[in-house]
Coordinates of C-alpha atoms in Angstrom, one line a residue:
Chain B
M1 CA 0.0 0.0 0.0
V2 CA 1.2 3.5 -0.8
A3 CA -0.6 6.2 1.1
V4 CA -1.9 9.2 -0.8
R5 CA -0.6 12.3 1.0
Y6 CA -1.8 14.9 -1.5
Q7 CA -3.8 15.5 -4.7
T8 CA -1.9 15.7 -7.9
A9 CA -2.3 18.4 -10.5
F10 CA -0.8 16.4 -13.4
R11 CA -0.4 12.6 -13.5
L12 CA 3.0 12.3 -15.2
Y13 CA 4.4 8.9 -14.1
P14 CA 1.7 6.4 -13.4
Y15 CA 2.7 3.3 -11.5
A16 CA 3.8 0.4 -13.7
K17 CA 5.3 -2.9 -12.5
V18 CA 9.0 -3.3 -13.3
P19 CA 11.3 -6.4 -13.5
D20 CA 13.1 -5.3 -10.3
Q21 CA 10.0 -6.2 -8.4
E22 CA 10.3 -9.9 -9.5
A23 CA 14.1 -10.1 -9.2
T24 CA 15.4 -12.9 -6.9
A25 CA 18.2 -10.6 -5.6
P26 CA 17.9 -6.8 -5.2
R27 CA 19.1 -5.0 -8.4
R28 CA 21.8 -2.4 -8.0
H29 CA 21.4 1.2 -9.4
P30 CA 24.2 3.8 -9.6
V31 CA 22.0 6.6 -8.3
V32 CA 18.6 6.5 -6.7
I33 CA 16.8 9.7 -6.1
V34 CA 14.0 9.7 -3.5
G35 CA 11.4 12.4 -4.3
G36 CA 10.1 13.5 -7.7
G37 CA 9.7 17.2 -6.9
P38 CA 11.6 19.9 -8.9
I39 CA 14.9 19.2 -7.1
G40 CA 14.8 15.4 -7.6
M41 CA 13.7 15.7 -11.2
G42 CA 16.2 18.4 -11.9
L43 CA 19.0 16.2 -10.6
A44 CA 17.7 13.2 -12.6
L45 CA 17.7 15.4 -15.8
D46 CA 21.3 16.6 -15.1
L47 CA 22.6 13.1 -14.4
G48 CA 20.8 11.5 -17.3
K49 CA 22.2 14.1 -19.7
R50 CA 25.6 13.2 -18.4
G51 CA 24.9 9.5 -19.2
I52 CA 24.7 8.5 -15.5
A53 CA 22.0 6.0 -14.9
C54 CA 19.5 7.2 -12.3
L55 CA 16.2 6.1 -10.8
V56 CA 13.6 8.4 -9.3
L57 CA 11.3 6.9 -6.7
D58 CA 8.2 9.0 -6.0
D59 CA 5.4 8.0 -3.7
H60 CA 2.9 9.7 -6.0
D61 CA 2.4 9.5 -9.7
G62 CA 2.5 13.2 -10.7
V63 CA 2.9 16.7 -9.6
G64 CA 1.3 17.9 -6.4
K65 CA -1.6 20.3 -6.7
G66 CA -1.4 23.9 -5.6
S67 CA 0.8 26.7 -6.8
R68 CA 3.2 26.6 -3.9
A69 CA 6.6 28.0 -5.0
I70 CA 5.8 30.7 -7.6
C71 CA 9.0 32.8 -8.0
F72 CA 11.8 31.4 -10.0
A73 CA 15.0 33.4 -10.1
K74 CA 17.4 34.1 -12.9
R75 CA 20.0 31.6 -11.7
T76 CA 17.4 28.9 -11.6
L77 CA 16.4 29.7 -15.2
E78 CA 20.1 29.6 -16.2
I79 CA 20.5 26.2 -14.6
C80 CA 17.3 25.1 -16.5
D81 CA 18.8 26.5 -19.7
R82 CA 21.8 24.2 -19.2
L83 CA 19.4 21.3 -18.6
G84 CA 17.3 22.3 -21.7
C85 CA 14.0 23.2 -20.1
A86 CA 14.0 26.9 -19.5
D87 CA 12.3 28.1 -22.7
P88 CA 8.8 26.8 -21.9
M89 CA 9.2 28.2 -18.3
V90 CA 10.0 31.7 -19.5
E91 CA 7.4 31.4 -22.2
K92 CA 4.7 30.5 -19.8
G93 CA 5.9 32.5 -16.8
V94 CA 5.1 36.1 -15.9
V95 CA 8.1 38.3 -16.0
W96 CA 8.2 41.1 -13.5
N97 CA 10.8 43.6 -12.4
L98 CA 8.9 46.2 -10.4
G99 CA 8.1 45.9 -6.8
R100 CA 6.0 48.5 -4.8
V101 CA 5.8 48.7 -1.0
Y102 CA 2.9 50.3 0.7
R103 CA 2.2 51.3 4.3
D104 CA -1.5 51.6 5.1
E105 CA -2.8 53.0 1.8
K106 CA 0.2 55.0 0.8
E107 CA 3.1 53.8 -1.5
I108 CA 6.3 54.3 0.4
Y109 CA 8.7 53.2 -2.3
S110 CA 9.2 51.1 -5.3
F111 CA 12.2 49.1 -6.6
N112 CA 13.4 47.7 -9.9
L113 CA 14.8 44.2 -9.6
L114 CA 17.1 44.2 -12.5
P115 CA 18.6 47.5 -13.2
E116 CA 21.3 45.8 -15.2
E117 CA 21.1 45.0 -19.0
G118 CA 22.8 42.2 -20.8
H119 CA 21.3 39.0 -19.3
K120 CA 19.5 36.4 -21.4
R121 CA 17.0 35.6 -18.6
P122 CA 14.9 38.0 -16.5
A123 CA 15.5 38.6 -12.8
F124 CA 12.5 36.5 -11.9
I125 CA 9.5 34.8 -13.4
N126 CA 6.3 33.9 -11.6
L127 CA 5.2 30.4 -12.5
Q128 CA 3.1 27.9 -10.5
Q129 CA 5.3 25.1 -9.2
P130 CA 3.3 22.3 -11.0
Y131 CA 4.2 23.9 -14.4
F132 CA 7.9 24.1 -13.4
E133 CA 7.9 20.5 -12.5
Q134 CA 6.0 19.5 -15.6
F135 CA 8.5 21.2 -17.9
I136 CA 11.4 19.4 -16.3
V137 CA 9.6 16.1 -16.6
E138 CA 8.8 16.8 -20.3
E139 CA 12.5 17.4 -20.9
I140 CA 13.3 14.2 -19.1
R141 CA 10.9 12.4 -21.5
R142 CA 12.6 13.9 -24.5
Q143 CA 16.0 12.9 -23.1
Q144 CA 14.8 9.4 -22.4
A145 CA 13.6 9.1 -26.0
A146 CA 17.1 10.1 -27.1
G147 CA 18.6 7.4 -24.9
A148 CA 19.3 9.1 -21.5
P149 CA 19.4 6.5 -18.8
I150 CA 16.7 8.0 -16.5
E151 CA 13.9 6.0 -15.0
I152 CA 10.9 7.3 -13.0
R153 CA 8.8 5.0 -10.9
G154 CA 5.6 6.5 -9.6
Q155 CA 3.8 5.2 -6.5
N156 CA 7.1 3.7 -5.2
C157 CA 7.4 4.6 -1.6
V158 CA 10.7 4.1 0.3
T159 CA 9.8 2.6 3.6
A160 CA 13.3 1.6 5.0
M161 CA 16.9 2.0 4.1
V162 CA 20.3 0.7 5.4
Q163 CA 23.8 1.8 4.5
M164 CA 25.8 -1.3 3.7
G165 CA 29.3 0.1 3.2
D166 CA 29.6 0.1 -0.6
H167 CA 25.9 0.6 -1.2
V168 CA 22.5 1.5 0.3
R169 CA 19.7 -1.0 0.4
L170 CA 16.2 0.2 0.1
D171 CA 12.8 -1.2 0.9
V172 CA 10.2 0.1 -1.5
D173 CA 6.5 -0.3 -1.3
T174 CA 4.2 -0.3 -4.3
P175 CA 0.5 -1.1 -5.2
D176 CA 1.8 -4.6 -6.0
G177 CA 3.6 -4.9 -2.7
P178 CA 7.1 -4.4 -1.4
Y179 CA 10.5 -5.1 -3.1
Q180 CA 14.1 -4.2 -2.5
I181 CA 16.8 -2.4 -4.5
E182 CA 20.3 -1.3 -3.9
A183 CA 21.9 2.0 -4.8
D184 CA 25.6 3.0 -5.1
Y185 CA 24.4 6.5 -4.1
L186 CA 21.2 7.8 -2.7
V187 CA 20.0 11.4 -3.0
A188 CA 17.1 12.4 -0.7
C189 CA 15.1 15.1 -2.4
D190 CA 12.0 14.2 -0.3
G191 CA 11.1 17.6 1.1
A192 CA 11.1 19.4 4.4
N193 CA 9.7 16.5 6.3
S194 CA 12.1 14.1 4.6
P195 CA 11.2 10.5 5.4
V196 CA 14.8 9.4 4.5
R197 CA 16.2 11.9 7.1
A198 CA 13.7 10.5 9.7
M199 CA 14.7 6.9 8.8
M200 CA 18.3 7.8 9.4
G201 CA 17.4 9.6 12.7
L202 CA 19.2 12.7 11.6
D203 CA 19.0 16.2 13.0
F204 CA 17.1 19.2 11.5
E205 CA 17.5 22.2 13.7
G206 CA 16.7 25.9 13.6
R207 CA 14.1 28.5 14.4
V208 CA 10.4 28.3 14.3
F209 CA 8.8 31.7 13.6
E210 CA 5.5 32.3 15.4
D211 CA 3.4 33.5 12.6
N212 CA 0.8 32.1 10.2
F213 CA 0.2 33.2 6.6
L214 CA -2.8 32.6 4.5
I215 CA -2.3 32.0 0.8
A216 CA -5.2 32.6 -1.5
D217 CA -4.6 32.0 -5.2
I218 CA -7.5 33.5 -7.1
R219 CA -8.4 33.7 -10.8
M220 CA -9.6 37.1 -11.9
E221 CA -9.5 39.2 -15.0
A222 CA -8.2 42.4 -13.6
D223 CA -5.9 44.9 -15.3
F224 CA -3.7 45.3 -12.2
P225 CA -0.2 46.0 -13.4
V226 CA 2.3 43.1 -13.4
E227 CA 4.3 44.0 -10.3
R228 CA 4.9 42.8 -6.8
R229 CA 2.9 44.8 -4.3
F230 CA 3.6 44.5 -0.6
W231 CA 1.7 46.2 2.2
F232 CA 2.6 46.9 5.8
D233 CA -0.5 47.5 7.9
P234 CA -3.1 47.8 5.1
P235 CA -6.7 48.8 5.9
F236 CA -7.8 45.3 4.8
N237 CA -5.4 43.5 7.1
R238 CA -4.7 45.8 10.0
G239 CA -1.5 45.4 11.9
E240 CA -0.3 42.7 9.5
T241 CA 1.3 42.5 6.0
A242 CA -0.1 41.4 2.7
L243 CA 1.3 40.6 -0.8
L244 CA -0.2 40.6 -4.3
H245 CA 1.6 38.8 -7.1
K246 CA 0.6 37.8 -10.6
Q247 CA 0.9 34.2 -12.0
P248 CA 0.1 32.8 -15.4
D249 CA -3.5 31.9 -16.4
D250 CA -4.9 35.0 -14.8
V251 CA -4.1 33.7 -11.4
W252 CA -3.0 36.0 -8.6
R253 CA -1.2 35.1 -5.4
L254 CA -2.6 36.9 -2.4
D255 CA -0.7 36.4 0.9
F256 CA -2.1 37.6 4.2
Q257 CA -0.2 37.6 7.4
L258 CA -2.5 36.3 10.2
G259 CA -0.4 36.4 13.4
W260 CA 0.3 33.5 15.7
N261 CA -2.8 32.8 17.8
I262 CA -5.4 32.0 15.1
D263 CA -8.3 29.7 14.6
R264 CA -6.9 27.8 11.7
K265 CA -10.1 26.1 10.7
A266 CA -12.1 29.3 10.8
E267 CA -9.5 31.1 8.7
L268 CA -9.7 28.4 6.0
D269 CA -13.4 28.8 5.7
P270 CA -13.9 29.7 2.0
D271 CA -16.5 32.4 2.8
R272 CA -14.1 34.1 5.3
I273 CA -11.3 33.9 2.7
R274 CA -13.6 35.4 0.0
G275 CA -14.3 38.3 2.4
R276 CA -10.6 39.0 2.9
V277 CA -10.0 38.9 -0.9
A278 CA -12.9 41.2 -1.6
A279 CA -11.6 43.7 1.0
M280 CA -8.2 43.6 -0.7
I281 CA -9.0 43.8 -4.4
G282 CA -12.4 45.6 -4.3
A283 CA -15.9 44.3 -3.8
D284 CA -16.8 44.8 -7.5
I285 CA -14.2 42.5 -9.0
P286 CA -15.3 38.9 -9.7
F287 CA -12.9 36.2 -8.8
E288 CA -12.7 32.5 -8.1
L289 CA -10.6 30.7 -5.4
V290 CA -8.0 28.4 -7.0
W291 CA -6.0 27.2 -4.1
T292 CA -5.8 28.2 -0.4
S293 CA -3.4 27.2 2.3
I294 CA -2.2 28.4 5.7
Y295 CA 1.5 28.0 6.3
T296 CA 3.9 28.5 9.1
F297 CA 7.6 28.4 8.6
R298 CA 10.9 27.7 10.2
C299 CA 14.5 28.2 9.2
C300 CA 16.3 24.9 9.7
T301 CA 19.2 23.0 8.4
M302 CA 20.8 19.6 8.8
K303 CA 24.3 19.5 10.2
D304 CA 25.7 17.5 7.3
Y305 CA 24.3 17.2 3.8
R306 CA 26.4 14.0 3.2
H307 CA 26.2 10.9 5.2
G308 CA 28.3 8.2 3.6
R309 CA 26.6 7.3 0.4
V310 CA 23.5 9.4 1.1
F311 CA 23.1 13.0 0.1
F312 CA 20.4 15.5 1.0
A313 CA 19.3 18.2 -1.4
G314 CA 16.6 20.9 -1.4
D315 CA 14.2 21.2 1.5
S316 CA 15.2 17.9 3.0
A317 CA 18.6 19.5 3.8
H318 CA 17.5 23.0 4.6
Q319 CA 14.3 25.0 5.0
V320 CA 13.9 28.7 4.8
S321 CA 11.1 31.2 5.2
P322 CA 9.3 31.9 1.9
F323 CA 10.5 35.6 1.9
G324 CA 13.0 36.0 -0.8
A325 CA 12.1 32.9 -2.8
R326 CA 15.1 31.0 -1.5
G327 CA 13.5 27.6 -1.1
A328 CA 13.1 26.0 -4.5
N329 CA 15.8 28.4 -6.0
G330 CA 18.3 27.3 -3.4
G331 CA 17.4 23.6 -4.0
M332 CA 18.1 24.0 -7.7
Q333 CA 21.5 25.3 -6.9
D334 CA 22.1 22.2 -4.7
I335 CA 21.5 19.9 -7.6
D336 CA 23.5 22.1 -10.0
N337 CA 26.4 21.5 -7.5
L338 CA 25.8 17.8 -6.9
G339 CA 25.1 16.6 -10.5
W340 CA 28.6 17.0 -12.0
K341 CA 30.3 15.9 -8.9
L342 CA 28.4 12.6 -8.7
A343 CA 29.0 12.1 -12.4
A344 CA 32.8 12.8 -12.1
V345 CA 33.2 10.3 -9.2
I346 CA 31.0 7.6 -10.8
T347 CA 33.0 7.8 -14.0
G348 CA 36.3 7.6 -12.1
Q349 CA 37.4 11.1 -13.1
A350 CA 37.5 12.3 -9.5
P351 CA 38.0 10.8 -6.0
D352 CA 35.3 10.3 -3.5
A353 CA 36.6 13.4 -1.6
L354 CA 35.0 15.6 -4.3
L355 CA 31.6 14.6 -2.9
D356 CA 32.5 16.0 0.5
T357 CA 32.7 19.4 -1.2
Y358 CA 29.0 19.2 -2.0
H359 CA 28.3 19.6 1.7
A360 CA 30.9 22.3 2.2
E361 CA 29.7 24.5 -0.6
R362 CA 26.0 24.0 -0.3
K363 CA 25.9 24.4 3.5
H364 CA 27.6 27.7 2.9
G365 CA 24.8 28.6 0.4
A366 CA 22.1 27.4 2.7
M367 CA 23.4 29.4 5.6
E368 CA 23.4 32.5 3.5
N369 CA 19.8 31.8 2.5
I370 CA 18.8 31.1 6.1
K371 CA 20.5 34.3 7.2
N372 CA 18.7 36.4 4.6
S373 CA 15.3 34.8 5.0
S374 CA 15.5 35.0 8.8
R375 CA 16.2 38.7 8.6
S376 CA 13.2 39.2 6.4
A377 CA 11.1 37.3 8.8
D378 CA 12.4 39.4 11.7
F379 CA 11.3 42.5 9.9
L380 CA 7.9 41.2 8.9
T381 CA 7.2 39.3 12.1
P382 CA 8.7 41.4 14.9
R383 CA 9.3 38.9 17.7
N384 CA 9.9 41.4 20.5
P385 CA 9.3 45.1 21.2
A386 CA 12.7 46.1 19.9
H387 CA 12.0 44.4 16.6
A388 CA 8.7 46.3 16.3
L389 CA 10.2 49.6 17.4
F390 CA 12.9 49.6 14.8
R391 CA 10.7 48.2 12.0
D392 CA 8.2 51.0 12.6
A393 CA 11.0 53.5 12.8
V394 CA 12.3 52.4 9.4
L395 CA 8.8 52.7 7.9
D396 CA 8.3 56.1 9.5
L397 CA 11.6 57.3 8.0
V398 CA 11.3 55.8 4.5
E399 CA 8.4 58.1 3.6
H400 CA 10.7 61.1 4.1
F401 CA 14.3 60.0 3.6
P402 CA 15.8 57.7 0.9
F403 CA 18.5 56.4 3.2
A404 CA 15.9 54.2 4.9
R405 CA 14.8 52.4 1.7
P406 CA 17.4 49.7 1.8
M407 CA 16.4 48.9 5.4
V408 CA 12.8 47.9 4.4
N409 CA 13.0 44.2 4.2
S410 CA 10.0 42.5 2.6
G411 CA 12.3 39.7 1.3
R412 CA 15.8 39.7 -0.1
L413 CA 15.3 38.0 -3.4
S414 CA 17.3 34.9 -4.2
V415 CA 20.7 35.3 -5.7
P416 CA 23.2 32.5 -5.9
C417 CA 26.0 32.5 -3.4
T418 CA 29.7 32.8 -4.2
Y419 CA 31.8 29.9 -2.8
D420 CA 34.4 32.3 -1.2
A421 CA 37.3 30.3 0.2
G422 CA 35.6 27.2 -1.3
P423 CA 37.6 23.9 -1.2
L424 CA 37.7 23.7 -5.0
N425 CA 38.7 27.3 -5.8
G426 CA 42.0 28.0 -7.6
P427 CA 44.1 31.1 -7.7
D428 CA 42.8 34.6 -8.4
A429 CA 45.6 35.7 -10.7
L430 CA 43.7 38.6 -12.1
P431 CA 43.9 41.0 -9.2
E432 CA 42.3 43.9 -11.0
G433 CA 39.5 41.7 -12.3
P434 CA 35.9 42.4 -11.4
A435 CA 35.0 41.1 -7.9
R436 CA 31.7 39.6 -9.2
S437 CA 33.7 37.1 -11.2
R438 CA 36.2 36.1 -8.6
P439 CA 36.9 32.3 -7.9
G440 CA 33.9 30.7 -6.4
S441 CA 31.4 33.0 -8.0
P442 CA 28.6 32.0 -10.4
C443 CA 29.4 33.3 -13.9
S444 CA 27.4 36.4 -14.7
D445 CA 25.7 36.2 -18.0
A446 CA 26.6 38.7 -20.7
P447 CA 25.9 39.3 -24.4
C448 CA 28.3 37.3 -26.6
G449 CA 28.0 37.6 -30.4
D450 CA 24.4 36.8 -31.4
S451 CA 23.8 34.8 -28.2
F452 CA 24.8 34.9 -24.5
L453 CA 27.9 33.8 -22.7
L454 CA 26.1 31.2 -20.5
D455 CA 24.7 29.5 -23.6
H456 CA 28.3 28.4 -24.3
L457 CA 28.9 26.9 -20.9
R458 CA 27.2 23.6 -21.4
G459 CA 28.1 21.6 -18.3
D460 CA 31.8 20.6 -18.8
F461 CA 34.9 22.2 -17.3
T462 CA 35.5 25.0 -19.8
V463 CA 38.2 27.5 -20.4
L464 CA 37.0 31.0 -21.2
T465 CA 39.6 33.3 -22.8
I466 CA 38.9 37.0 -23.4
N467 CA 41.2 39.0 -25.8
T468 CA 43.8 36.3 -25.9
G469 CA 44.5 33.7 -28.6
C470 CA 43.7 30.1 -27.9
P471 CA 43.1 26.8 -29.7
A472 CA 39.5 25.5 -29.9
A473 CA 40.2 22.8 -27.3
L474 CA 42.9 22.1 -24.9
T475 CA 44.1 18.7 -23.8
I476 CA 44.9 18.8 -20.2
A477 CA 46.0 15.8 -18.2
G478 CA 44.8 13.6 -21.1
K479 CA 41.3 15.2 -21.1
E480 CA 40.0 17.5 -23.7
I481 CA 38.7 20.8 -22.3
P482 CA 36.5 23.0 -24.4
V483 CA 37.6 26.6 -24.9
I484 CA 35.3 29.6 -25.4
A485 CA 37.5 32.3 -26.9
V486 CA 35.8 35.7 -27.0
S487 CA 36.9 39.2 -27.4
T488 CA 35.4 42.5 -26.3
E489 CA 34.3 42.9 -29.9
D490 CA 31.8 40.1 -29.3
D491 CA 29.9 42.5 -27.1
P492 CA 30.2 46.1 -28.2
S493 CA 27.5 47.0 -25.6
G494 CA 30.1 46.5 -22.8
P495 CA 28.8 44.0 -20.1
L496 CA 31.1 41.2 -21.2
A497 CA 34.2 43.4 -20.6
A498 CA 32.7 45.0 -17.4
R499 CA 31.9 41.6 -15.9
Y500 CA 35.0 39.6 -16.9
L501 CA 37.8 42.1 -17.5
G502 CA 37.3 45.3 -15.6
T503 CA 40.3 47.3 -16.3
C504 CA 42.4 44.3 -17.4
P505 CA 43.3 44.0 -21.1
A506 CA 42.8 40.2 -21.3
A507 CA 41.8 37.3 -19.0
V508 CA 41.6 33.5 -18.9
Y509 CA 39.0 31.8 -16.7
L510 CA 38.6 28.1 -15.8
I511 CA 34.9 27.5 -15.2
R512 CA 33.3 24.5 -13.5
P513 CA 30.5 22.4 -15.0
D514 CA 28.0 24.3 -12.8
Q515 CA 29.2 27.6 -14.2
H516 CA 31.1 28.7 -11.1
V517 CA 34.5 30.2 -11.6
V518 CA 37.4 28.0 -10.5
A519 CA 40.3 30.4 -11.1
R520 CA 41.4 33.2 -13.3
W521 CA 44.6 34.6 -14.8
D522 CA 45.8 37.4 -16.9
R523 CA 47.3 35.0 -19.6
L524 CA 47.0 31.4 -20.8
D525 CA 49.3 29.0 -18.8
L526 CA 48.5 25.4 -19.4
A527 CA 50.4 24.2 -16.3
E528 CA 48.4 26.6 -14.1
I529 CA 45.1 25.4 -15.7
E530 CA 46.1 21.8 -15.1
S531 CA 46.8 22.5 -11.5
A532 CA 43.5 24.3 -10.9
L533 CA 41.6 21.6 -12.7
H534 CA 43.3 19.0 -10.5
R535 CA 42.2 20.9 -7.4
A536 CA 38.6 21.5 -8.7
L537 CA 38.2 17.8 -9.1
G538 CA 38.9 17.3 -5.4
K539 CA 42.4 15.8 -6.0
A540 CA 44.4 18.4 -4.1
Chain D
M1 CA 39.3 50.8 10.7
A2 CA 38.2 54.1 12.3
D3 CA 37.9 54.1 16.1
L4 CA 34.7 55.2 17.9
I5 CA 35.3 58.6 19.6
L6 CA 34.7 58.2 23.3
A7 CA 36.4 61.3 24.5
P8 CA 34.3 64.5 24.6
N9 CA 33.6 65.6 21.0
L10 CA 30.6 68.0 21.0
E11 CA 31.2 71.7 20.5
N12 CA 28.7 72.6 23.2
T13 CA 27.6 69.6 25.2
D14 CA 25.0 71.4 27.2
D15 CA 23.3 72.9 24.2
F16 CA 23.0 69.5 22.5
Y17 CA 21.7 67.9 25.7
A18 CA 19.1 70.5 26.0
E19 CA 18.0 70.1 22.4
L20 CA 17.8 66.3 22.9
L21 CA 15.5 66.8 25.9
A22 CA 13.4 69.4 24.1
A23 CA 12.8 67.0 21.2
H24 CA 11.2 64.6 23.7
E25 CA 8.9 67.3 25.2
G26 CA 5.3 66.4 25.4
L27 CA 5.7 62.9 24.0
S28 CA 4.2 59.7 25.4
E29 CA 6.6 57.0 26.4
A30 CA 5.9 55.0 23.3
A31 CA 6.5 58.1 21.1
M32 CA 9.8 58.8 22.9
H33 CA 11.0 55.3 22.2
A34 CA 10.0 55.7 18.5
L35 CA 11.8 59.1 18.3
N36 CA 14.9 57.5 19.7
A37 CA 14.7 54.6 17.3
R38 CA 14.4 57.0 14.4
L39 CA 17.3 59.0 15.7
V40 CA 19.5 56.0 16.0
L41 CA 18.8 55.0 12.4
I42 CA 19.5 58.5 11.1
L43 CA 22.8 58.8 13.0
A44 CA 23.8 55.3 12.0
N45 CA 23.3 56.2 8.4
H46 CA 25.3 59.4 8.8
I47 CA 28.2 57.5 10.4
G48 CA 28.1 54.8 7.8
D49 CA 31.1 52.9 9.1
Q50 CA 29.9 49.5 10.4
G51 CA 33.1 49.1 12.5
V52 CA 32.4 52.3 14.3
L53 CA 28.7 51.4 14.7
R54 CA 29.7 48.0 16.1
Q55 CA 31.9 49.7 18.7
A56 CA 29.1 52.1 19.6
L57 CA 26.7 49.2 20.1
E58 CA 29.2 47.4 22.3
A59 CA 29.9 50.7 24.3
A60 CA 26.2 51.3 24.8
R61 CA 25.6 47.7 26.0
A62 CA 28.7 47.8 28.3
A63 CA 27.5 50.9 30.0
A64 CA 24.2 49.4 31.1
R65 CA 23.7 49.1 34.9

């Protein structure tokens, strides 16, 4: 028996019996991914495209209902571009750049998310999570048809697991009864309440925030502008906050802060919710409720994201408040980091030690996300009189003085972290180079000929040369490394030079498969690149 | 890093102190707290140096009875 925990929006991988279930001895799989949400499916797609066989086990047969995560950041779209599934997301998604902040009925300031030109992808799109997952699965289906070794088993629920030294043994329940399989590596992408984490008895510690929020996703045909509107203390939700945000299909996300001591059942009464919505958008605008939910949140993390052959990615490893859209976006950065490392170790190109750096780097990223989202929560949900005192002082000041604008914190929107002092970083031998492209940083996109720079970084270690001659490929330590040779003439508009050269006349970058910078130099030196590559593969 | 000035630095200490009290005249206790919070933020922005501000926070905490 496999319990139904939630309704599905799209049935994408119905249960089907497989030979593993009849096998006399458990079959071994190189990578088993538990959980078919965006993080698990994203990892499966990345591994499959690298030719690494992987099996996704999900206890449902499709994508969970409800909009849930709706804000997908530029970095996520860049990762999805590399995975081949960003186009339908951007096509379907709502692009927004403008945010307005109100106090009571008055606008106190507005902000533009992307004041910078020269990126292929927008700062953010709004897209209901079921679509995001569906587009990843559709790309998986295309890759499977082209021979990628990805398998998805719906209604396969992991009920027990044991680490056996050189593998993990799993008990899996299905509508046809239980069976066992083995995995060389197991990746738990099974969400904030991770059953795998619970089976292993592992910690998940942090702060609970004493507040409730009501989500009401409504469908209405209103010509409200496409922008994020945030209210402090509005007349329709006195003493609390509220948010209005557009999604595709004429759906709007309304988010009401409710406070801590509420009658949950009464607040979820559809008539009561309709009353709240009408008070917010105006009584004369017809709408229909699409999805409602009350959530509380915590900021938690596991101590270690790697336990032997088991890895945790996404919400199973860390959970953040929703302010800043750092949940799903942070999780996509996890799998961006883990995919190439697993592939390199499984194919014998890197030692096991490379996998330890997944924890080191992504814990760093998660702590940055927790820090930012906790600070937003402290601003929105003052926990003591001092929090409230200074929050109100900021809101008083912001109407009069621009200096207070950056202090208003209604969410610091997700940006990828830089792995400063990361274990895989090489030298920064371009001392005058732009700080944003220092070792450990995610490559900034920039116009490049008739495309964009990140289009050329396709998931392998790559050498990027700017204004310096170089062959089309380099052979380093017996391995062919692709070279992207560009010049400032490839981008007369300027961002390429501004983001990679600064005042330097030329530069050479070694870039990781996940588009983070390993090292950079002012000239091409093969011995230096070989040494940095060695280190970036965890061999140093 | 700049050091927080903890030696006397005001041109006319008594004048400033009187103006500080005058600004609080007639305010409720809650309004006084709010005024001081705004004042802290305005001065912090003017100072701008996080190292100096950190020293100021430490000095203020250390002087509590």
